[in-house]
PDB file of C-alpha atoms in Angstrom:
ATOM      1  CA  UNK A   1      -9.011  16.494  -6.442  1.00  0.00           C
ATOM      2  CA  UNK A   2     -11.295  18.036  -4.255  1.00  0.00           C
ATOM      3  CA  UNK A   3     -10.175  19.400  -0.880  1.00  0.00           C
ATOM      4  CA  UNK A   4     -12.225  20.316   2.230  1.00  0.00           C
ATOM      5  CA  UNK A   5     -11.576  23.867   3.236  1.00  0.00           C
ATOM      6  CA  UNK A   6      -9.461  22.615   6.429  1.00  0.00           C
ATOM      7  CA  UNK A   7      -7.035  20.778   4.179  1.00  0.00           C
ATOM      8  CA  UNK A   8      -6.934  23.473   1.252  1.00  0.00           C
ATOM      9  CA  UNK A   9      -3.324  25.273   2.072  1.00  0.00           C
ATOM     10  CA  UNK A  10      -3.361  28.418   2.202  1.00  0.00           C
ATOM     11  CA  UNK A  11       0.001  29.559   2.405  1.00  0.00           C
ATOM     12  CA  UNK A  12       3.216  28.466  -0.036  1.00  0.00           C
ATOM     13  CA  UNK A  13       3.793  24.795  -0.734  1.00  0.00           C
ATOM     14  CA  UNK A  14       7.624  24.150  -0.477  1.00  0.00           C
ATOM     15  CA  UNK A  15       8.311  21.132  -2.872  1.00  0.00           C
ATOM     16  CA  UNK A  16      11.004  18.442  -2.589  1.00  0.00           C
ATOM     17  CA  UNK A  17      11.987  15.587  -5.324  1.00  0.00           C
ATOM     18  CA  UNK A  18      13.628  12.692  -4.326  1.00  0.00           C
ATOM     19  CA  UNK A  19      14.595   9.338  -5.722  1.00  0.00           C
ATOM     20  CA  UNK A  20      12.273   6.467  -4.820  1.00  0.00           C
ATOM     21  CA  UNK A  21      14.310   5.108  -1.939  1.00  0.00           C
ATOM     22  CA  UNK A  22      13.732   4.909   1.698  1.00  0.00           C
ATOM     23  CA  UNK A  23      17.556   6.222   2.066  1.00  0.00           C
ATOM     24  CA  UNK A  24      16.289   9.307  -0.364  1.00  0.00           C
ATOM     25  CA  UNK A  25      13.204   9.625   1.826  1.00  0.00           C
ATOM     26  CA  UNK A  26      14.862  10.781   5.234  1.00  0.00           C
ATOM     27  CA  UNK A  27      15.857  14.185   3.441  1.00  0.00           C
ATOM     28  CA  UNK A  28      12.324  16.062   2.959  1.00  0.00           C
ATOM     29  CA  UNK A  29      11.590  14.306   6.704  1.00  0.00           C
ATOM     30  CA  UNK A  30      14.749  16.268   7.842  1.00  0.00           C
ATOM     31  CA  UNK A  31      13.837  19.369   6.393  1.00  0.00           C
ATOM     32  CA  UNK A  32       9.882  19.090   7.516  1.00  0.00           C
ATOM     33  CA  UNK A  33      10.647  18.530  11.088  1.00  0.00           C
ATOM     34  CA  UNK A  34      13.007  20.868  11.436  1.00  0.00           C
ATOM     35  CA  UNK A  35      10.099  23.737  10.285  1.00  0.00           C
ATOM     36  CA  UNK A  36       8.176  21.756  12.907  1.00  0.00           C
ATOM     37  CA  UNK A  37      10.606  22.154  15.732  1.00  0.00           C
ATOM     38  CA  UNK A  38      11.105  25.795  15.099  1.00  0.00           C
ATOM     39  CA  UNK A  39       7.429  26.501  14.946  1.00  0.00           C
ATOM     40  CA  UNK A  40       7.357  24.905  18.497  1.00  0.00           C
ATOM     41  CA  UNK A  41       5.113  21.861  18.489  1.00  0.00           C
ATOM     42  CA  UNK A  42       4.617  19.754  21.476  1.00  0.00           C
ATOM     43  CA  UNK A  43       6.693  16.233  21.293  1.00  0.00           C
ATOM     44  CA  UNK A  44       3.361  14.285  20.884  1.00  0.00           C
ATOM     45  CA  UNK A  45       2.957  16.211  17.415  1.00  0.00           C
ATOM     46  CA  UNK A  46       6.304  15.830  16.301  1.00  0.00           C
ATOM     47  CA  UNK A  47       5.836  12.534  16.842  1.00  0.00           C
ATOM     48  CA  UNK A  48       2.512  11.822  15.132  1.00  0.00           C
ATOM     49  CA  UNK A  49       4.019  14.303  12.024  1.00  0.00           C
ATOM     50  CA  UNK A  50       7.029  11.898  11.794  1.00  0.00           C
ATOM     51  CA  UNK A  51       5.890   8.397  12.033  1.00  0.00           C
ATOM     52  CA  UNK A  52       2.681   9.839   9.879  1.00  0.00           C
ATOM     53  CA  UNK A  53       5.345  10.694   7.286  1.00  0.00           C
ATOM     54  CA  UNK A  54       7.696   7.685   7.147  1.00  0.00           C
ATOM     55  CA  UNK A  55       4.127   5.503   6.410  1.00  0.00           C
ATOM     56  CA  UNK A  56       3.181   7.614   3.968  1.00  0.00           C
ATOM     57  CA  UNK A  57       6.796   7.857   2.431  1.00  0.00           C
ATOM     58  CA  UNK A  58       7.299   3.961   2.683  1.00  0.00           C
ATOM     59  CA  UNK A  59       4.116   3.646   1.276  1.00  0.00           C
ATOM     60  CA  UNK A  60       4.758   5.886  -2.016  1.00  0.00           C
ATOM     61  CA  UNK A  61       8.292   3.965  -2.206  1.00  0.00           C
ATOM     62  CA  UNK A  62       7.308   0.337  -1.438  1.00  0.00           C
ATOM     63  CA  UNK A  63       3.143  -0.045  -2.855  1.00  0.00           C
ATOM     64  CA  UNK A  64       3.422   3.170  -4.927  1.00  0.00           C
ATOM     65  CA  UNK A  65       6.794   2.977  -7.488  1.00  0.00           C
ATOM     66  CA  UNK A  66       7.044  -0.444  -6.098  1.00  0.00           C
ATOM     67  CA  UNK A  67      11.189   0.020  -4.783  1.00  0.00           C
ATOM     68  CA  UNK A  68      11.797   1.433  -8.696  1.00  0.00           C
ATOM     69  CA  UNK A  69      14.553   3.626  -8.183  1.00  0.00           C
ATOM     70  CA  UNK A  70      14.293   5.365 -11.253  1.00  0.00           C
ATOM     71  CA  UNK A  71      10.989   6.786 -10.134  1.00  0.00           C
ATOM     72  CA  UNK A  72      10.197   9.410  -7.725  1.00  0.00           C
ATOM     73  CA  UNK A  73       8.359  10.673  -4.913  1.00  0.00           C
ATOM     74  CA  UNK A  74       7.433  14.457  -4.488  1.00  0.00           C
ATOM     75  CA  UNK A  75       6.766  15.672  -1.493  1.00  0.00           C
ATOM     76  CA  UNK A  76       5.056  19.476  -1.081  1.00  0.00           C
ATOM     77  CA  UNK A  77       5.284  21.183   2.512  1.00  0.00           C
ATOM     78  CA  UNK A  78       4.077  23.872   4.277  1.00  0.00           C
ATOM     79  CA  UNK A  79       5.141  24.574   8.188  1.00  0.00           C
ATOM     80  CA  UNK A  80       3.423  27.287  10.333  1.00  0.00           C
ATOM     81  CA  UNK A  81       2.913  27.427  14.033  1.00  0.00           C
ATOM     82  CA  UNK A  82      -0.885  26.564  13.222  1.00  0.00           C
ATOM     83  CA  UNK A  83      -0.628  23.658  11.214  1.00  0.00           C
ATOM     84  CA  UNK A  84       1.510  21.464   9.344  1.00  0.00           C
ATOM     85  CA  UNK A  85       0.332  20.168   5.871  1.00  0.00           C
ATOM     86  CA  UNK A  86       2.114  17.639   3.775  1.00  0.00           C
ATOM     87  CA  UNK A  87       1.416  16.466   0.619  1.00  0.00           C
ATOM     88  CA  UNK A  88       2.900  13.316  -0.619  1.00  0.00           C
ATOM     89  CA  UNK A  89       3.039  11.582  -4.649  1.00  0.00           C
ATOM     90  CA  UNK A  90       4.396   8.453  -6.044  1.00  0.00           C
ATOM     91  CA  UNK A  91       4.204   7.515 -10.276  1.00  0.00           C
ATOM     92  CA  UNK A  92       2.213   4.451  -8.912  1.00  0.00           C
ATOM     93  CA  UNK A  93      -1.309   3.580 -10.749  1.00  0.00           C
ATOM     94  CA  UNK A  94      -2.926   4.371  -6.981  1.00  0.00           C
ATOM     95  CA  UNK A  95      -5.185   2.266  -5.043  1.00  0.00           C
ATOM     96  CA  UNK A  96      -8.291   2.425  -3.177  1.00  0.00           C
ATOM     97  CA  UNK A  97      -7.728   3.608   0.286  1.00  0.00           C
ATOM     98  CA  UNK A  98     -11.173   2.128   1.804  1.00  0.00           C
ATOM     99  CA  UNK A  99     -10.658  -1.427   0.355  1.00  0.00           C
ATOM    100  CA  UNK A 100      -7.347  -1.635   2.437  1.00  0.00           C
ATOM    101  CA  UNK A 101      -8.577  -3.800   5.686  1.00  0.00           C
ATOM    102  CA  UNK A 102      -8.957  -2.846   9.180  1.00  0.00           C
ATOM    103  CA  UNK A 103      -5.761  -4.083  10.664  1.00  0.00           C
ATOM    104  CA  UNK A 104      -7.405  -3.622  14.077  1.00  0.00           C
ATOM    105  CA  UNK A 105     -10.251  -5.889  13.285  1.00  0.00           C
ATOM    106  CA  UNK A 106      -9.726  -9.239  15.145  1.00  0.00           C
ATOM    107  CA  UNK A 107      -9.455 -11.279  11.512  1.00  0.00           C
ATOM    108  CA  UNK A 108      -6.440  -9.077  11.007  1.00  0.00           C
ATOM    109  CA  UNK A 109      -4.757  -8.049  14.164  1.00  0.00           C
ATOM    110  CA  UNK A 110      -2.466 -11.106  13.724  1.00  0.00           C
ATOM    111  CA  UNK A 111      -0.946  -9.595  10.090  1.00  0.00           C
ATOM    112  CA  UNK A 112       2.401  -8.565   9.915  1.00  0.00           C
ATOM    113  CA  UNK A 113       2.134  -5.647   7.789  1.00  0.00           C
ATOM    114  CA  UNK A 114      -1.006  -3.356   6.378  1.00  0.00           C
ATOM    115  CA  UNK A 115      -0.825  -0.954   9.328  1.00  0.00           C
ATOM    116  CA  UNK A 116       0.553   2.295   7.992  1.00  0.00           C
ATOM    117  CA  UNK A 117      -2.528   4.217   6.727  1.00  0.00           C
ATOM    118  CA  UNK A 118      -4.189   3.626  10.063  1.00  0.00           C
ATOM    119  CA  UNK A 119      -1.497   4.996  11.958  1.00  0.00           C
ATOM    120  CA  UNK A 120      -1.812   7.985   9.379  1.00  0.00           C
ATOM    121  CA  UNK A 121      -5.629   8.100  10.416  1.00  0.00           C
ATOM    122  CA  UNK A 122      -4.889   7.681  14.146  1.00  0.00           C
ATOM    123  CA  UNK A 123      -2.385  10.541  14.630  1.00  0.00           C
ATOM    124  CA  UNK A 124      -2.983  13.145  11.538  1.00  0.00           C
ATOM    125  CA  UNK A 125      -5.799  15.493  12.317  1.00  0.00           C
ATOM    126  CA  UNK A 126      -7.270  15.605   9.211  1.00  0.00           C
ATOM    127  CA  UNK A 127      -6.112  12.819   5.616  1.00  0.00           C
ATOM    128  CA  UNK A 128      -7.510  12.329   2.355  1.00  0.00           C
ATOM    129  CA  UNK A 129      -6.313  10.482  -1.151  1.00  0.00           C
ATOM    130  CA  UNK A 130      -6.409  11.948  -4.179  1.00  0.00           C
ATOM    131  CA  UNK A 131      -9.278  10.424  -6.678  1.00  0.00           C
ATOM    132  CA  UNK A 132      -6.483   8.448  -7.981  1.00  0.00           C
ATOM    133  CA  UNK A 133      -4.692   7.587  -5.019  1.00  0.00           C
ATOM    134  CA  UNK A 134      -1.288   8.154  -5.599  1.00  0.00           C
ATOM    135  CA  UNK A 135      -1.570  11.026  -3.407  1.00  0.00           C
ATOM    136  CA  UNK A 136      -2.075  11.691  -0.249  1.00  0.00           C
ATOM    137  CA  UNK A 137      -2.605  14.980   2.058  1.00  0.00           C
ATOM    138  CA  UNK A 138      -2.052  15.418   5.358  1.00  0.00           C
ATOM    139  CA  UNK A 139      -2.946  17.925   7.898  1.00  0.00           C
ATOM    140  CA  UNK A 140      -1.479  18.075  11.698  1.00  0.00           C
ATOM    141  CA  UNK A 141      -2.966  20.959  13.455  1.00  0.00           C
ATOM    142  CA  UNK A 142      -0.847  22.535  16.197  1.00  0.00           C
ATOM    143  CA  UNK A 143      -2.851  22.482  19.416  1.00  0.00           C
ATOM    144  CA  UNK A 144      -0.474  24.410  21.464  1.00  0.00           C
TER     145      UNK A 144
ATOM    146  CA  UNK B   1      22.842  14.909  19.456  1.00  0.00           C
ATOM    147  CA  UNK B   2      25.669  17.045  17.344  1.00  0.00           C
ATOM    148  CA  UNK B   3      25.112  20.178  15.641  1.00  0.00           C
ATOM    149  CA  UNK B   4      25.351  18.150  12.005  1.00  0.00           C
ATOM    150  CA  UNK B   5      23.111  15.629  12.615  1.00  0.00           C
ATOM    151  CA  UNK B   6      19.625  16.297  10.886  1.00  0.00           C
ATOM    152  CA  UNK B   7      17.368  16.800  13.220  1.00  0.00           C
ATOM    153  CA  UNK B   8      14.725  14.155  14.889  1.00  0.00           C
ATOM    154  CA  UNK B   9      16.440  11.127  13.760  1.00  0.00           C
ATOM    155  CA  UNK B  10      16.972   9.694  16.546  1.00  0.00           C
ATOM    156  CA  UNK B  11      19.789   7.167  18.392  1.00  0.00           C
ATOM    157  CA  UNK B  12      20.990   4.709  15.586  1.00  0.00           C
ATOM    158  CA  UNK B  13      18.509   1.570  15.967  1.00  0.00           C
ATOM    159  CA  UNK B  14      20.682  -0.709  18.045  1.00  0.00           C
ATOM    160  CA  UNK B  15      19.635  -4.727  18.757  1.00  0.00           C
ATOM    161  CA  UNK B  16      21.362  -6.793  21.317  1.00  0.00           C
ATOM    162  CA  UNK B  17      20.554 -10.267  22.553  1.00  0.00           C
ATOM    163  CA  UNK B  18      21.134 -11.883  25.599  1.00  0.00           C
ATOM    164  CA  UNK B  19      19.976 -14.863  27.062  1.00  0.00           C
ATOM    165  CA  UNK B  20      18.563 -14.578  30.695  1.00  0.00           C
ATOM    166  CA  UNK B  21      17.004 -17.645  32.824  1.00  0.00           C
ATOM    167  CA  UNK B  22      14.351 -19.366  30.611  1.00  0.00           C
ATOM    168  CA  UNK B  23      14.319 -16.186  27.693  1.00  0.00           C
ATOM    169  CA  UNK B  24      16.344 -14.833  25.158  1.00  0.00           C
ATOM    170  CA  UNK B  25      16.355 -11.015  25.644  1.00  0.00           C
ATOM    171  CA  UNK B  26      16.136  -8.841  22.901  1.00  0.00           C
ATOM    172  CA  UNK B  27      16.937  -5.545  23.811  1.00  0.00           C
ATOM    173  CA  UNK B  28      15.755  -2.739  21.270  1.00  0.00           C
ATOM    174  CA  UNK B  29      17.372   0.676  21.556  1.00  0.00           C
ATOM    175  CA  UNK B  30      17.169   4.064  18.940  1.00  0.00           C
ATOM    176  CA  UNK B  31      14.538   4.604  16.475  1.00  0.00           C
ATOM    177  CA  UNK B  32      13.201   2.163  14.209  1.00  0.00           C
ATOM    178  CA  UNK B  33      12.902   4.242  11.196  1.00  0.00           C
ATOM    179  CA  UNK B  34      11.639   3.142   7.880  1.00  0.00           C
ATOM    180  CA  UNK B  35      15.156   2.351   6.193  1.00  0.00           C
ATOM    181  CA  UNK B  36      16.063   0.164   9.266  1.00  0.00           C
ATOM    182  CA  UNK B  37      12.630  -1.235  10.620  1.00  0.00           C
ATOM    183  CA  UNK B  38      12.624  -4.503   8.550  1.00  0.00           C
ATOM    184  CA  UNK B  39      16.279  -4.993  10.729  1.00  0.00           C
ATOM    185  CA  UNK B  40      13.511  -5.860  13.675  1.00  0.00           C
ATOM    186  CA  UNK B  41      11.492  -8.463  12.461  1.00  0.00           C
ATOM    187  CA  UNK B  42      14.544 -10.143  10.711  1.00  0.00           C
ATOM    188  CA  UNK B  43      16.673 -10.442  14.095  1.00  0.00           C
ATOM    189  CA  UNK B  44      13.638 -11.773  16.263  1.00  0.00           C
ATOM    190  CA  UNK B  45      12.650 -13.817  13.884  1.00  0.00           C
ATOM    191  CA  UNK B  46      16.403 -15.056  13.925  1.00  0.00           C
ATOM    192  CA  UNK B  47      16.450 -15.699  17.462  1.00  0.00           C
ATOM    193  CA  UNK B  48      13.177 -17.136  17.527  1.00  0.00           C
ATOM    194  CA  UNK B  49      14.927 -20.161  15.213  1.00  0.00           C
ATOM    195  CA  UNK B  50      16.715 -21.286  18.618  1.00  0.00           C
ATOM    196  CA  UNK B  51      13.302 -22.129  19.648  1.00  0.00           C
ATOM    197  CA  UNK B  52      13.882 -20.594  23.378  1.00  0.00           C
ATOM    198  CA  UNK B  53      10.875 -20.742  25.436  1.00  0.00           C
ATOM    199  CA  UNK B  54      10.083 -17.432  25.678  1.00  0.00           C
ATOM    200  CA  UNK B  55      11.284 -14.009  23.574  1.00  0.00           C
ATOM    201  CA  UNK B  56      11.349 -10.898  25.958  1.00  0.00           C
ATOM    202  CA  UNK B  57      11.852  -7.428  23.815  1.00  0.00           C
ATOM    203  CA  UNK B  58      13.058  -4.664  26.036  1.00  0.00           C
ATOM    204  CA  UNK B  59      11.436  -1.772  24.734  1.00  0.00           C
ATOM    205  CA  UNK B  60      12.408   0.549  26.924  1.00  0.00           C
ATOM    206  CA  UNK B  61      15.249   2.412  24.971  1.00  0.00           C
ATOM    207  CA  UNK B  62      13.407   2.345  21.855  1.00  0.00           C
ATOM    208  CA  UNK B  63      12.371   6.069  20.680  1.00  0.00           C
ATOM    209  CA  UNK B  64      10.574   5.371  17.640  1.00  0.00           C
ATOM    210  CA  UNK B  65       9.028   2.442  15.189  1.00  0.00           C
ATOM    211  CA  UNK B  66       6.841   2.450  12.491  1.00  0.00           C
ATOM    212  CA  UNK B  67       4.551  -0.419  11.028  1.00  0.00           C
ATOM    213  CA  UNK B  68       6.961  -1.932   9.239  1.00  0.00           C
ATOM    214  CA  UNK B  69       8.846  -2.223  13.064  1.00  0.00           C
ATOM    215  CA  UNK B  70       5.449  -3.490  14.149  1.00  0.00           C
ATOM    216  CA  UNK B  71       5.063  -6.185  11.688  1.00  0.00           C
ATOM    217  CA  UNK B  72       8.204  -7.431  12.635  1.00  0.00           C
ATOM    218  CA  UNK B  73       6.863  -7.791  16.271  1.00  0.00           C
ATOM    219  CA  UNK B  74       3.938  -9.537  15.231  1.00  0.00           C
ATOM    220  CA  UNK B  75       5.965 -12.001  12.676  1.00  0.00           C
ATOM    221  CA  UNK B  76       8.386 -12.985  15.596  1.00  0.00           C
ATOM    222  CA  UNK B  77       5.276 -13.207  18.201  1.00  0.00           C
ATOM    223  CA  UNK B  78       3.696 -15.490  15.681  1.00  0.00           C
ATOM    224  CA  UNK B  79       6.506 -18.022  14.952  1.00  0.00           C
ATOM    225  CA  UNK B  80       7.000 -18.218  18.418  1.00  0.00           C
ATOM    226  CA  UNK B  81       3.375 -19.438  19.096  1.00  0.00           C
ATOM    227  CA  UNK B  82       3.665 -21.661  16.212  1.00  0.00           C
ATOM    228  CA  UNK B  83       6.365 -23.629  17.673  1.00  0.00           C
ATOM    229  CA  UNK B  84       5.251 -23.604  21.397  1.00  0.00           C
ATOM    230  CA  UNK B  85       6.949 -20.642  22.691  1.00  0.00           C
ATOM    231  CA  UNK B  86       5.688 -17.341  23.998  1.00  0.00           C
ATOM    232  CA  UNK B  87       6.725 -13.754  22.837  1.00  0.00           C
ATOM    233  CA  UNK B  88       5.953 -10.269  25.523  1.00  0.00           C
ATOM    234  CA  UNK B  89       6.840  -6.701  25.624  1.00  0.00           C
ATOM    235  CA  UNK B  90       9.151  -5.128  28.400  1.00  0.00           C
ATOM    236  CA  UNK B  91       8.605  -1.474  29.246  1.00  0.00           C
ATOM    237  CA  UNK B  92       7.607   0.475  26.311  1.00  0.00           C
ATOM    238  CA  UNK B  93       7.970   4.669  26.322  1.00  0.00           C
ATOM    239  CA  UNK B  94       4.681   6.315  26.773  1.00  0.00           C
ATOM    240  CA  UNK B  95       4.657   7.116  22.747  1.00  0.00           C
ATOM    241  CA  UNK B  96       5.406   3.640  21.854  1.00  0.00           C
ATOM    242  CA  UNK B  97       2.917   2.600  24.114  1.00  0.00           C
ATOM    243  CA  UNK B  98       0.286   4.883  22.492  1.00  0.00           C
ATOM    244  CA  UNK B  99       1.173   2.998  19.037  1.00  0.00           C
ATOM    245  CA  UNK B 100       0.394  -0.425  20.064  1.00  0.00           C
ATOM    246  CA  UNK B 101      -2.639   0.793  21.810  1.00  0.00           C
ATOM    247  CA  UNK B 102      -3.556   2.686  18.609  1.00  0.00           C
ATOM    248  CA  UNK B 103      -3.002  -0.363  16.223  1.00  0.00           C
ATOM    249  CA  UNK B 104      -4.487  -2.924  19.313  1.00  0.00           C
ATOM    250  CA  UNK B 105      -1.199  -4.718  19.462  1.00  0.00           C
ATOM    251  CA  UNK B 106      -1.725  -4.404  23.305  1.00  0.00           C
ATOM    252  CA  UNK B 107      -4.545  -7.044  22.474  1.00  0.00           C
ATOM    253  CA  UNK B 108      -1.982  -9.011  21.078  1.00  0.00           C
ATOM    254  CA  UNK B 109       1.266  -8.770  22.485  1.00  0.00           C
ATOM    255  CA  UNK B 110       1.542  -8.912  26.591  1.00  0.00           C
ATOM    256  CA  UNK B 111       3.075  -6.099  27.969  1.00  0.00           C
ATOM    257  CA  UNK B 112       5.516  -6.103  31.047  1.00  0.00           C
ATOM    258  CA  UNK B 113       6.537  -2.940  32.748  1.00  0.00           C
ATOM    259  CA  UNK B 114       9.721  -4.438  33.409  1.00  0.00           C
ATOM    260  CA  UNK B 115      11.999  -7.137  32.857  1.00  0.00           C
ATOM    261  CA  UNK B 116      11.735  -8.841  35.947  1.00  0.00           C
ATOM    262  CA  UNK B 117       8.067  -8.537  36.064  1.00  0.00           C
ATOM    263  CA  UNK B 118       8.327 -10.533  32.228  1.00  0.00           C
ATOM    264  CA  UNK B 119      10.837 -13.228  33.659  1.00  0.00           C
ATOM    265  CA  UNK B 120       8.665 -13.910  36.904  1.00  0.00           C
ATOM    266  CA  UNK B 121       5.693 -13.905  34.648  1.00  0.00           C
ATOM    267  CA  UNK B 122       6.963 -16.106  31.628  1.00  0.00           C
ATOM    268  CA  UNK B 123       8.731 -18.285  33.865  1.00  0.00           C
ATOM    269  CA  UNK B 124       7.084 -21.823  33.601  1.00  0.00           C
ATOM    270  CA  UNK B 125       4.492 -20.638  31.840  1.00  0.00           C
TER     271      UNK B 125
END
């Protein structure tokens, strides 16, 4: 997967395994916003971090391993005061992120669901999918 | 928040109904988090059976929601048009607000500042 030099970490990856369950998903969320908190980001980040990870981890758990609980999710971390970078995997085939619709466009602003990746677009500074798109990075940078 | 609980969760997600003049009142309080969004869409959508003329969802005391919460807005919104009725937002936080201006749900969904403002404005309508 190729990486642009903003999203390559630089520092340790902490790594988290957890069953492929929404219940099993609030436990790496715990653990990465309490790094956030300590490393002091403003409410509006720890915000955008948190609702930026429960799409991404409903995603892997719901489209991804498709509510299998026998599968997985990983989820690889790394907290500093400048930036927060979050790597999330499911054992799902992937998918193409650009032929999910525009759920802002006025043909689909009246569909119930297919919103989650743009709200990862909207408040994540920087996002990209693996080639096979069962991953996906994400980047907030601390603007404090 | 106690010393045990993990941290950012959040109030539990709390719904409560109430039925004022012409509207049912759906007041949303907490945080709509993934493993109890769907719990949104499936009440409204419940109270939107009774056919009332108009749904008003307070938002005021609601800390967080995700697009799952969202869709469950827009299901509700839709079965009420579908049957005649009318479906608006009451008073939404500043970071709530930012979501459904991010995801053009303002477009969508009228938004009240208050609940009195939604009554007056729903009424008859």
């Amino acid at each position: 997967m190729s990486r642009s030099s903003s999203i390559e970490p630089d520092v340790p990856l902490q790594e988290m395994v957890v069953e492929s369950t929404l219940s099993a998903a609030k436990k790496p969320e715990a653990a990465i916003l309490s790094e956030v908190e300590r490393c002091g980001y403003s409410e509006d980040d720890i915000f955008a971090i948190k609702l930026s990870l429960e799409e991404a981890m409903t995603n892997a758990v719901r489209h991804g391993n498709r509510c299998d609980a026998s599968k997985h999710v990983t989820i690889r971390y790394a907290v500093t005061p400048e930036r927060t970078i979050i790597i999330v995997r499911d054992e799902g085939p992937g998918f193409c992120p650009d032929r999910v619709p525009d759920p802002t466009a006025p043909e689909n602003i009246e569909r119930p669901s297919g919103r989650g990746i743009m709200l990862i677009r909207a408040y994540m500074t920087h996002v990209e999918y693996s080639a096979t798109g069962n991953e996906i990075t994400m980047v907030k940078v601390n603007e404090r | 928040m106690s010393a045990s609980d993990p941290p950012r969760n959040g109030a539990p997600l709390q719904i409560d109904v109430e039925r004022r003049e012409h509207a049912s009142v759906v007041r949303i309080c907490g945080a709509a988090t993934m493993d109890v969004s769907s719990e949104i869409g499936r009440r409204l959508v419940e109270v939107a059976v009774a056919k009332p003329h108009c749904i008003v969802v307070d938002l005021s005391a609601l800390e967080f929601i995700d697009s799952n919460g969202l869709g469950g807005l827009v299901a509700a919104y839709l079965k009420q048009r579908r049957q005649g009725g009318s479906l608006v937002l009451v008073g939404p936080t500043a970071a709530i607000h930012d979501v459904l201006d991010v995801t053009r749900l303002n477009q969508l969904l009228s938004i009240y500042p208050d609940l009195s403002a939604a009554l007056a404005a729903t009424r008859g309508a």
